[in-house]
mmCIF file of C-alpha atoms in Angstrom:
data_model
loop_
_atom_site.group_PDB
_atom_site.id
_atom_site.type_symbol
_atom_site.label_atom_id
_atom_site.label_comp_id
_atom_site.label_asym_id
_atom_site.label_seq_id
_atom_site.Cartn_x
_atom_site.Cartn_y
_atom_site.Cartn_z
ATOM 1 C CA MET A 235 86.917 29.688 -58.161
ATOM 2 C CA ALA A 236 88.423 32.980 -57.479
ATOM 3 C CA GLY A 237 91.521 33.337 -55.255
ATOM 4 C CA PRO A 238 91.467 34.609 -51.870
ATOM 5 C CA VAL A 239 90.506 38.337 -51.172
ATOM 6 C CA VAL A 240 93.515 40.369 -50.202
ATOM 7 C CA PHE A 241 93.190 43.419 -47.975
ATOM 8 C CA ASN A 242 95.467 45.707 -45.846
ATOM 9 C CA ASP A 243 95.136 47.144 -42.368
ATOM 10 C CA GLU A 244 93.146 50.212 -43.616
ATOM 11 C CA VAL A 245 89.684 48.133 -43.848
ATOM 12 C CA LEU A 246 90.471 46.808 -40.319
ATOM 13 C CA GLU A 247 90.932 50.127 -38.613
ATOM 14 C CA ALA A 248 87.524 50.646 -37.073
ATOM 15 C CA GLY A 249 87.515 47.106 -35.802
ATOM 16 C CA GLN A 250 91.130 47.270 -34.421
ATOM 17 C CA ASN A 251 90.265 50.547 -32.555
ATOM 18 C CA ARG A 252 87.009 48.984 -31.167
ATOM 19 C CA ALA A 253 88.870 46.036 -29.954
ATOM 20 C CA ARG A 254 91.561 48.169 -28.191
ATOM 21 C CA LEU A 255 88.688 50.072 -26.312
ATOM 22 C CA SER A 256 86.864 46.738 -25.373
ATOM 23 C CA LEU A 257 86.818 44.455 -22.481
ATOM 24 C CA ILE A 258 84.992 41.101 -22.382
ATOM 25 C CA GLY A 259 82.699 40.459 -19.441
ATOM 26 C CA ARG A 260 80.375 38.236 -17.586
ATOM 27 C CA LEU A 261 77.425 39.239 -15.404
ATOM 28 C CA ARG A 262 76.652 36.860 -12.953
ATOM 29 C CA CYS A 263 72.994 36.990 -11.756
ATOM 30 C CA SER A 264 70.107 34.685 -10.804
ATOM 31 C CA SER A 265 69.183 34.043 -14.432
ATOM 32 C CA HIS A 266 71.005 34.296 -17.916
ATOM 33 C CA PRO A 267 71.127 38.011 -18.504
ATOM 34 C CA SER A 268 70.231 39.854 -21.867
ATOM 35 C CA ARG A 269 72.166 42.472 -23.557
ATOM 36 C CA ASN A 270 69.694 45.137 -22.454
ATOM 37 C CA ARG A 271 70.078 43.949 -18.724
ATOM 38 C CA VAL A 272 73.848 44.209 -18.879
ATOM 39 C CA GLN A 273 73.558 47.615 -20.550
ATOM 40 C CA HIS A 274 71.286 48.779 -17.682
ATOM 41 C CA THR A 275 73.738 47.484 -15.230
ATOM 42 C CA VAL A 276 76.670 49.218 -16.870
ATOM 43 C CA ASN A 277 74.786 52.401 -17.044
ATOM 44 C CA ASN A 278 73.887 52.274 -13.405
ATOM 45 C CA LEU A 279 77.646 51.446 -12.373
ATOM 46 C CA TRP A 280 79.312 54.172 -14.590
ATOM 47 C CA ALA A 281 76.499 56.732 -14.853
ATOM 48 C CA LYS A 282 79.183 59.558 -14.415
ATOM 49 C CA ARG A 283 81.590 58.152 -17.099
ATOM 50 C CA ALA A 284 81.466 58.519 -20.903
ATOM 51 C CA PRO A 285 79.080 56.111 -22.623
ATOM 52 C CA VAL A 286 79.720 52.550 -22.595
ATOM 53 C CA THR A 287 78.166 50.277 -25.286
ATOM 54 C CA VAL A 288 77.378 46.824 -24.584
ATOM 55 C CA LEU A 289 77.277 44.069 -27.375
ATOM 56 C CA ASP A 290 76.490 40.396 -27.450
ATOM 57 C CA ALA A 291 79.317 38.041 -27.709
ATOM 58 C CA ASP A 292 79.238 34.184 -27.869
ATOM 59 C CA HIS A 293 79.337 31.725 -25.050
ATOM 60 C CA GLY A 294 77.025 33.825 -22.842
ATOM 61 C CA LEU A 295 79.776 36.728 -22.755
ATOM 62 C CA PHE A 296 79.462 40.379 -23.560
ATOM 63 C CA GLN A 297 81.672 42.909 -25.174
ATOM 64 C CA LEU A 298 81.952 46.408 -23.445
ATOM 65 C CA VAL A 299 83.196 49.176 -25.825
ATOM 66 C CA PHE A 300 84.330 52.164 -24.065
ATOM 67 C CA SER A 301 84.507 55.667 -25.206
ATOM 68 C CA ASN A 302 88.154 56.167 -24.105
ATOM 69 C CA ALA A 303 91.169 54.159 -22.861
ATOM 70 C CA THR A 304 91.178 55.863 -19.632
ATOM 71 C CA ASP A 305 87.771 54.580 -18.477
ATOM 72 C CA ARG A 306 88.572 51.051 -19.991
ATOM 73 C CA GLN A 307 91.728 50.795 -17.756
ATOM 74 C CA GLU A 308 89.872 52.144 -14.777
ATOM 75 C CA ALA A 309 87.017 49.550 -15.096
ATOM 76 C CA LEU A 310 89.351 46.803 -15.534
ATOM 77 C CA GLY A 311 91.625 47.809 -12.696
ATOM 78 C CA LYS A 312 88.655 47.937 -10.170
ATOM 79 C CA ALA A 313 86.915 44.815 -11.289
ATOM 80 C CA PRO A 314 84.996 42.915 -10.104
ATOM 81 C CA TRP A 315 81.963 45.235 -9.981
ATOM 82 C CA PHE A 316 78.826 44.638 -7.970
ATOM 83 C CA LEU A 317 75.368 45.984 -8.213
ATOM 84 C CA HIS A 318 72.834 44.455 -5.552
ATOM 85 C CA SER A 319 73.108 40.847 -6.299
ATOM 86 C CA LYS A 320 74.882 41.059 -9.585
ATOM 87 C CA ILE A 321 78.542 40.610 -10.200
ATOM 88 C CA LEU A 322 80.288 41.840 -13.473
ATOM 89 C CA THR A 323 83.652 40.430 -14.017
ATOM 90 C CA LEU A 324 85.885 41.638 -16.751
ATOM 91 C CA LYS A 325 89.233 41.078 -18.484
ATOM 92 C CA LYS A 326 90.955 42.383 -21.654
ATOM 93 C CA TRP A 327 89.235 41.548 -24.689
ATOM 94 C CA GLU A 328 89.931 38.257 -26.433
ATOM 95 C CA THR A 329 87.916 36.192 -28.782
ATOM 96 C CA PRO A 330 84.882 34.678 -26.689
ATOM 97 C CA SER A 331 85.255 30.953 -25.817
ATOM 98 C CA GLU A 332 84.061 28.505 -23.096
ATOM 99 C CA GLN A 333 87.449 28.856 -21.499
ATOM 100 C CA VAL A 334 87.119 32.618 -21.187
ATOM 101 C CA PHE A 335 83.401 32.164 -19.927
ATOM 102 C CA GLN A 336 85.104 29.830 -16.910
ATOM 103 C CA GLU A 337 87.869 31.976 -16.472
ATOM 104 C CA LEU A 338 85.484 35.020 -15.657
ATOM 105 C CA ALA A 339 84.027 32.829 -12.896
ATOM 106 C CA ARG A 340 87.181 33.358 -10.951
ATOM 107 C CA VAL A 341 87.656 36.780 -9.422
ATOM 108 C CA PRO A 342 90.767 38.287 -7.840
ATOM 109 C CA TYR A 343 90.556 38.795 -3.916
ATOM 110 C CA LEU A 344 93.062 39.772 -1.408
ATOM 111 C CA VAL A 345 92.919 37.210 1.213
ATOM 112 C CA GLN A 346 94.403 37.633 4.856
ATOM 113 C CA LEU A 347 95.574 34.710 6.818
ATOM 114 C CA TRP A 348 95.536 35.130 10.472
ATOM 115 C CA ASN A 349 96.744 33.058 13.604
ATOM 116 C CA LEU A 350 99.855 31.676 11.720
ATOM 117 C CA PRO A 351 102.232 30.442 14.309
ATOM 118 C CA GLU A 352 105.466 32.591 14.447
ATOM 119 C CA GLU A 353 107.873 29.853 13.142
ATOM 120 C CA TYR A 354 105.254 29.129 10.341
ATOM 121 C CA ARG A 355 105.078 32.952 9.242
ATOM 122 C CA THR A 356 106.796 32.763 5.760
ATOM 123 C CA VAL A 357 105.826 33.734 2.438
ATOM 124 C CA ALA A 358 106.327 30.107 1.002
ATOM 125 C CA LEU A 359 104.051 28.639 3.586
ATOM 126 C CA GLY A 360 101.460 31.512 3.031
ATOM 127 C CA ARG A 361 101.401 30.744 -0.675
ATOM 128 C CA LEU A 362 100.846 26.979 -0.106
ATOM 129 C CA LEU A 363 98.000 27.709 2.142
ATOM 130 C CA ALA A 364 96.536 30.377 -0.044
ATOM 131 C CA SER A 365 96.778 27.984 -2.950
ATOM 132 C CA GLN A 366 94.016 25.676 -1.383
ATOM 133 C CA LEU A 367 91.523 28.607 -2.203
ATOM 134 C CA GLY A 368 92.510 29.162 -5.988
ATOM 135 C CA THR A 369 95.350 30.418 -8.106
ATOM 136 C CA VAL A 370 97.758 32.560 -6.280
ATOM 137 C CA VAL A 371 98.641 35.778 -8.298
ATOM 138 C CA ASP A 372 100.609 37.595 -5.760
ATOM 139 C CA ALA A 373 101.513 37.147 -2.051
ATOM 140 C CA GLY A 374 103.545 38.894 0.827
ATOM 141 C CA MET A 375 103.742 40.085 4.449
ATOM 142 C CA TYR A 376 102.107 43.178 5.444
ATOM 143 C CA ALA A 377 102.895 45.281 8.547
ATOM 144 C CA VAL A 378 99.807 45.898 10.543
ATOM 145 C CA TRP A 379 98.718 47.547 13.881
ATOM 146 C CA GLU A 380 97.608 44.597 15.785
ATOM 147 C CA ASN A 381 99.528 41.732 17.282
ATOM 148 C CA PRO A 382 101.563 40.042 15.920
ATOM 149 C CA GLY A 383 102.484 43.043 13.850
ATOM 150 C CA CYS A 384 102.196 41.552 10.416
ATOM 151 C CA VAL A 385 99.849 39.433 8.390
ATOM 152 C CA PHE A 386 100.211 37.289 5.215
ATOM 153 C CA LYS A 387 98.155 38.376 2.383
ATOM 154 C CA ALA A 388 97.674 36.696 -1.130
ATOM 155 C CA ARG A 389 95.671 37.690 -4.231
ATOM 156 C CA VAL A 390 93.837 34.632 -5.234
ATOM 157 C CA LEU A 391 91.641 33.978 -8.244
ATOM 158 C CA ILE A 392 88.427 32.455 -6.440
ATOM 159 C CA ASP A 393 85.581 30.897 -8.041
ATOM 160 C CA VAL A 394 82.734 33.002 -6.738
ATOM 161 C CA SER A 395 80.097 30.364 -7.572
ATOM 162 C CA SER A 396 81.406 28.332 -4.609
ATOM 163 C CA PRO A 397 81.103 29.006 -0.879
ATOM 164 C CA LEU A 398 83.888 30.982 0.533
ATOM 165 C CA GLN A 399 86.347 29.210 3.059
ATOM 166 C CA HIS A 400 86.540 30.993 6.418
ATOM 167 C CA ARG A 401 89.446 28.822 7.751
ATOM 168 C CA LEU A 402 92.122 26.416 6.888
ATOM 169 C CA GLU A 403 93.562 23.463 8.838
ATOM 170 C CA ALA A 404 97.221 22.548 8.390
ATOM 171 C CA ARG A 405 99.844 20.290 10.145
ATOM 172 C CA LYS A 406 103.599 19.835 9.568
ATOM 173 C CA ARG A 407 104.981 16.710 8.474
ATOM 174 C CA ASN A 408 108.339 16.089 10.493
ATOM 175 C CA ALA A 409 111.731 14.847 9.151
ATOM 176 C CA ASP A 410 111.037 11.495 10.766
ATOM 177 C CA GLY A 411 107.644 11.271 9.086
ATOM 178 C CA SER A 412 105.693 11.980 12.161
ATOM 179 C CA MET A 413 102.945 14.661 11.879
ATOM 180 C CA GLY A 414 102.772 17.757 14.107
ATOM 181 C CA GLU A 415 99.818 19.007 15.784
ATOM 182 C CA PRO A 416 97.153 20.644 13.523
ATOM 183 C CA PHE A 417 96.665 24.316 13.666
ATOM 184 C CA ARG A 418 93.798 26.600 12.156
ATOM 185 C CA VAL A 419 94.312 29.632 10.076
ATOM 186 C CA SER A 420 91.509 32.417 10.037
ATOM 187 C CA LEU A 421 90.808 33.825 6.644
ATOM 188 C CA LYS A 422 89.541 37.450 5.869
ATOM 189 C CA TYR A 423 88.404 38.631 2.422
ATOM 190 C CA GLU A 424 89.181 42.444 1.286
ATOM 191 C CA ASN A 425 86.866 44.262 -0.902
ATOM 192 C CA ILE A 426 83.782 42.324 -0.734
ATOM 193 C CA LYS A 427 80.720 44.405 -1.411
ATOM 194 C CA THR A 428 77.885 41.772 -1.215
ATOM 195 C CA ILE A 429 77.992 38.626 0.591
ATOM 196 C CA CYS A 430 75.447 36.109 2.011
ATOM 197 C CA PHE A 431 76.573 34.863 5.548
ATOM 198 C CA ARG A 432 74.248 32.031 5.372
ATOM 199 C CA CYS A 433 75.585 30.127 2.195
ATOM 200 C CA ARG A 434 79.010 31.849 2.340
ATOM 201 C CA ARG A 435 78.678 32.993 -1.210
ATOM 202 C CA ILE A 436 79.499 36.340 -2.832
ATOM 203 C CA GLY A 437 76.905 38.209 -4.987
ATOM 204 C CA HIS A 438 73.743 38.144 -2.890
ATOM 205 C CA ASN A 439 72.741 38.667 0.647
ATOM 206 C CA GLN A 440 70.757 36.416 3.123
ATOM 207 C CA SER A 441 67.385 37.927 2.027
ATOM 208 C CA PHE A 442 67.947 36.732 -1.475
ATOM 209 C CA CYS A 443 69.563 33.424 -0.682
ATOM 210 C CA SER A 444 68.010 30.373 -2.518
ATOM 211 C CA PHE A 445 70.928 27.732 -1.697
ATOM 212 C CA ASP A 446 69.955 24.626 0.295
ATOM 213 C CA LEU A 447 72.642 24.098 3.077
ATOM 214 C CA ALA A 448 74.118 20.532 3.423
ATOM 215 C CA THR A 449 73.771 18.735 6.874
ATOM 216 C CA GLY A 450 76.273 20.263 9.410
ATOM 217 C CA GLU A 451 77.146 23.337 7.012
ATOM 218 C CA ASP A 452 77.025 26.522 8.722
ATOM 219 C CA GLY A 453 77.715 30.213 7.767
ATOM 220 C CA PHE A 454 79.901 32.898 9.259
ATOM 221 C CA GLY A 455 79.563 36.456 10.325
ATOM 222 C CA PRO A 456 81.058 39.787 9.328
ATOM 223 C CA GLU A 457 84.418 38.866 10.770
ATOM 224 C CA ILE A 458 85.135 37.194 7.354
ATOM 225 C CA ILE A 459 85.449 40.791 5.977
ATOM 226 C CA GLY A 460 88.898 42.420 5.870
ATOM 227 C CA ASN A 461 88.539 46.008 4.543
ATOM 228 C CA ARG A 462 92.054 47.559 5.218
ATOM 229 C CA THR A 463 95.491 46.800 4.198
ATOM 230 C CA GLY A 464 98.853 47.164 5.665
ATOM 231 C CA LEU A 465 102.370 48.052 4.153
ATOM 232 C CA LYS A 466 103.934 45.454 2.306
ATOM 233 C CA LEU A 467 107.293 44.084 3.459
ATOM 234 C CA ASN A 468 109.798 41.838 1.826
ATOM 235 C CA GLU A 469 110.594 38.860 3.803
ATOM 236 C CA ASN A 470 114.242 39.885 4.913
ATOM 237 C CA SER A 471 112.933 43.356 6.431
ATOM 238 C CA TYR A 472 110.253 41.186 8.133
ATOM 239 C CA ALA A 473 112.795 38.957 9.670
ATOM 240 C CA THR A 474 115.064 41.627 10.636
ATOM 241 C CA ALA A 475 112.245 43.553 12.300
ATOM 242 C CA ARG A 476 111.160 40.609 14.441
ATOM 243 C CA ARG A 477 114.737 39.847 15.475
ATOM 244 C CA SER A 478 115.265 43.617 16.536
ATOM 245 C CA GLY A 479 111.992 43.698 18.647
ATOM 246 C CA ILE A 480 110.562 46.224 16.380
ATOM 247 C CA ASN A 481 107.071 47.026 16.887
ATOM 248 C CA TRP A 482 105.050 47.917 13.640
ATOM 249 C CA GLY A 483 102.214 50.108 14.682
ATOM 250 C CA GLY A 484 99.633 51.919 12.590
ATOM 251 C CA ASN A 485 101.291 54.236 10.110
ATOM 252 C CA VAL A 486 104.612 54.573 12.161
ATOM 253 C CA TRP A 487 107.367 52.250 12.608
ATOM 254 C CA ARG A 488 108.568 52.537 16.215
ATOM 255 C CA HIS A 489 111.964 51.506 17.370
ATOM 256 C CA GLY A 490 112.722 52.868 20.710
ATOM 257 C CA ALA A 491 111.931 56.606 20.616
ATOM 258 C CA ARG A 492 112.391 56.730 16.884
ATOM 259 C CA ALA A 493 109.235 57.069 14.849
ATOM 260 C CA THR A 494 109.213 57.301 11.000
ATOM 261 C CA PRO A 495 105.811 57.759 9.342
ATOM 262 C CA TYR A 496 104.880 55.797 6.203
ATOM 263 C CA SER A 497 103.329 57.327 3.169
ATOM 264 C CA ARG A 498 99.599 57.911 3.739
ATOM 265 C CA SER A 499 99.122 56.659 0.169
ATOM 266 C CA ASN A 500 100.226 53.173 1.020
ATOM 267 C CA THR A 501 99.470 52.617 4.694
ATOM 268 C CA MET A 502 96.271 51.879 6.335
ATOM 269 C CA LEU A 503 95.095 49.834 9.244
ATOM 270 C CA ILE A 504 93.723 46.278 9.319
ATOM 271 C CA GLU A 505 91.860 44.732 12.075
ATOM 272 C CA ALA A 506 92.596 41.144 13.466
ATOM 273 C CA PRO A 507 89.699 38.831 13.612
ATOM 274 C CA SER A 508 88.218 38.325 17.085
ATOM 275 C CA ARG A 509 89.136 34.899 18.687
ATOM 276 C CA PHE A 510 85.547 34.596 19.805
ATOM 277 C CA GLY A 511 83.905 35.741 16.454
ATOM 278 C CA ARG A 512 80.458 37.400 16.684
ATOM 279 C CA GLU A 513 80.584 36.872 20.355
ATOM 280 C CA ASN A 514 83.159 39.613 21.055
ATOM 281 C CA SER A 515 81.138 42.147 22.908
ATOM 282 C CA ASP A 516 83.336 45.106 22.067
ATOM 283 C CA GLY A 517 82.927 44.630 18.455
ATOM 284 C CA ARG A 518 86.616 44.501 17.588
ATOM 285 C CA GLY A 519 87.432 42.470 14.604
ATOM 286 C CA GLN A 520 83.815 42.207 13.518
ATOM 287 C CA GLY A 521 84.459 44.286 10.261
ATOM 288 C CA THR A 522 81.914 46.364 8.392
ATOM 289 C CA LEU A 523 80.350 45.885 5.139
ATOM 290 C CA PRO A 524 80.823 48.579 2.551
ATOM 291 C CA ARG A 525 77.936 49.853 0.705
ATOM 292 C CA ASP A 526 77.099 48.444 -2.674
ATOM 293 C CA PHE A 527 78.137 50.461 -5.819
#
């Protein structure tokens, strides 16, 4: 038997270049997608970009080979991608496996936590609450226009195959072991393109919903959508602002007669959810659904 074949990097150059320009992806839709279907979806999503080639990979995954590194990075940075009832999740190229397949079921979303009592408005508690939704990637307090002037937000890896939660219930355990009064935290999700208000799942709307609801299970309305973000604060600046009576407002920070504009690039408004949900007659907090890609 001959010894092992010896080779150098030169014979690997084409494969290494292809891997550097590749992402691994999973297309979630009503049936297992073919390569041609994924290619068609990609062509529709990125029609104005340089061509992207879709190749079959193992474990129900697909390799997306981009023409240049800029397009690849932009596609990854803006993931997940939506087209009608389909969700395309992406990550950096790695060897296909069942673990990667399951990882691509979890999509990063920014989740806003509203109605936290003042004394509970800390990053540590916000992280603990957000961890009930999935793995927390990042978290912080954000200055916003509406009362109470700030909102906690967390970037969470959420399993999009399961219904979204629209509220959390929590209570404090006191030092003597007794339990405080329970309170509810309202949730809003940013950058959701297609959602079913009946079954509470991402990726399709009510017209295409085929899920059977459990007894007593109900949906929600567009108040679950949070489309706009605020200016991220560190916890010390937030605490100082609250003690000083500073009123955070829109893209200016008002303290008495002084007003300092924030950068337009990192400051937008956010709308607090209505206390009465869909019954609110003036429409505040209802949210709007962005158009599909």
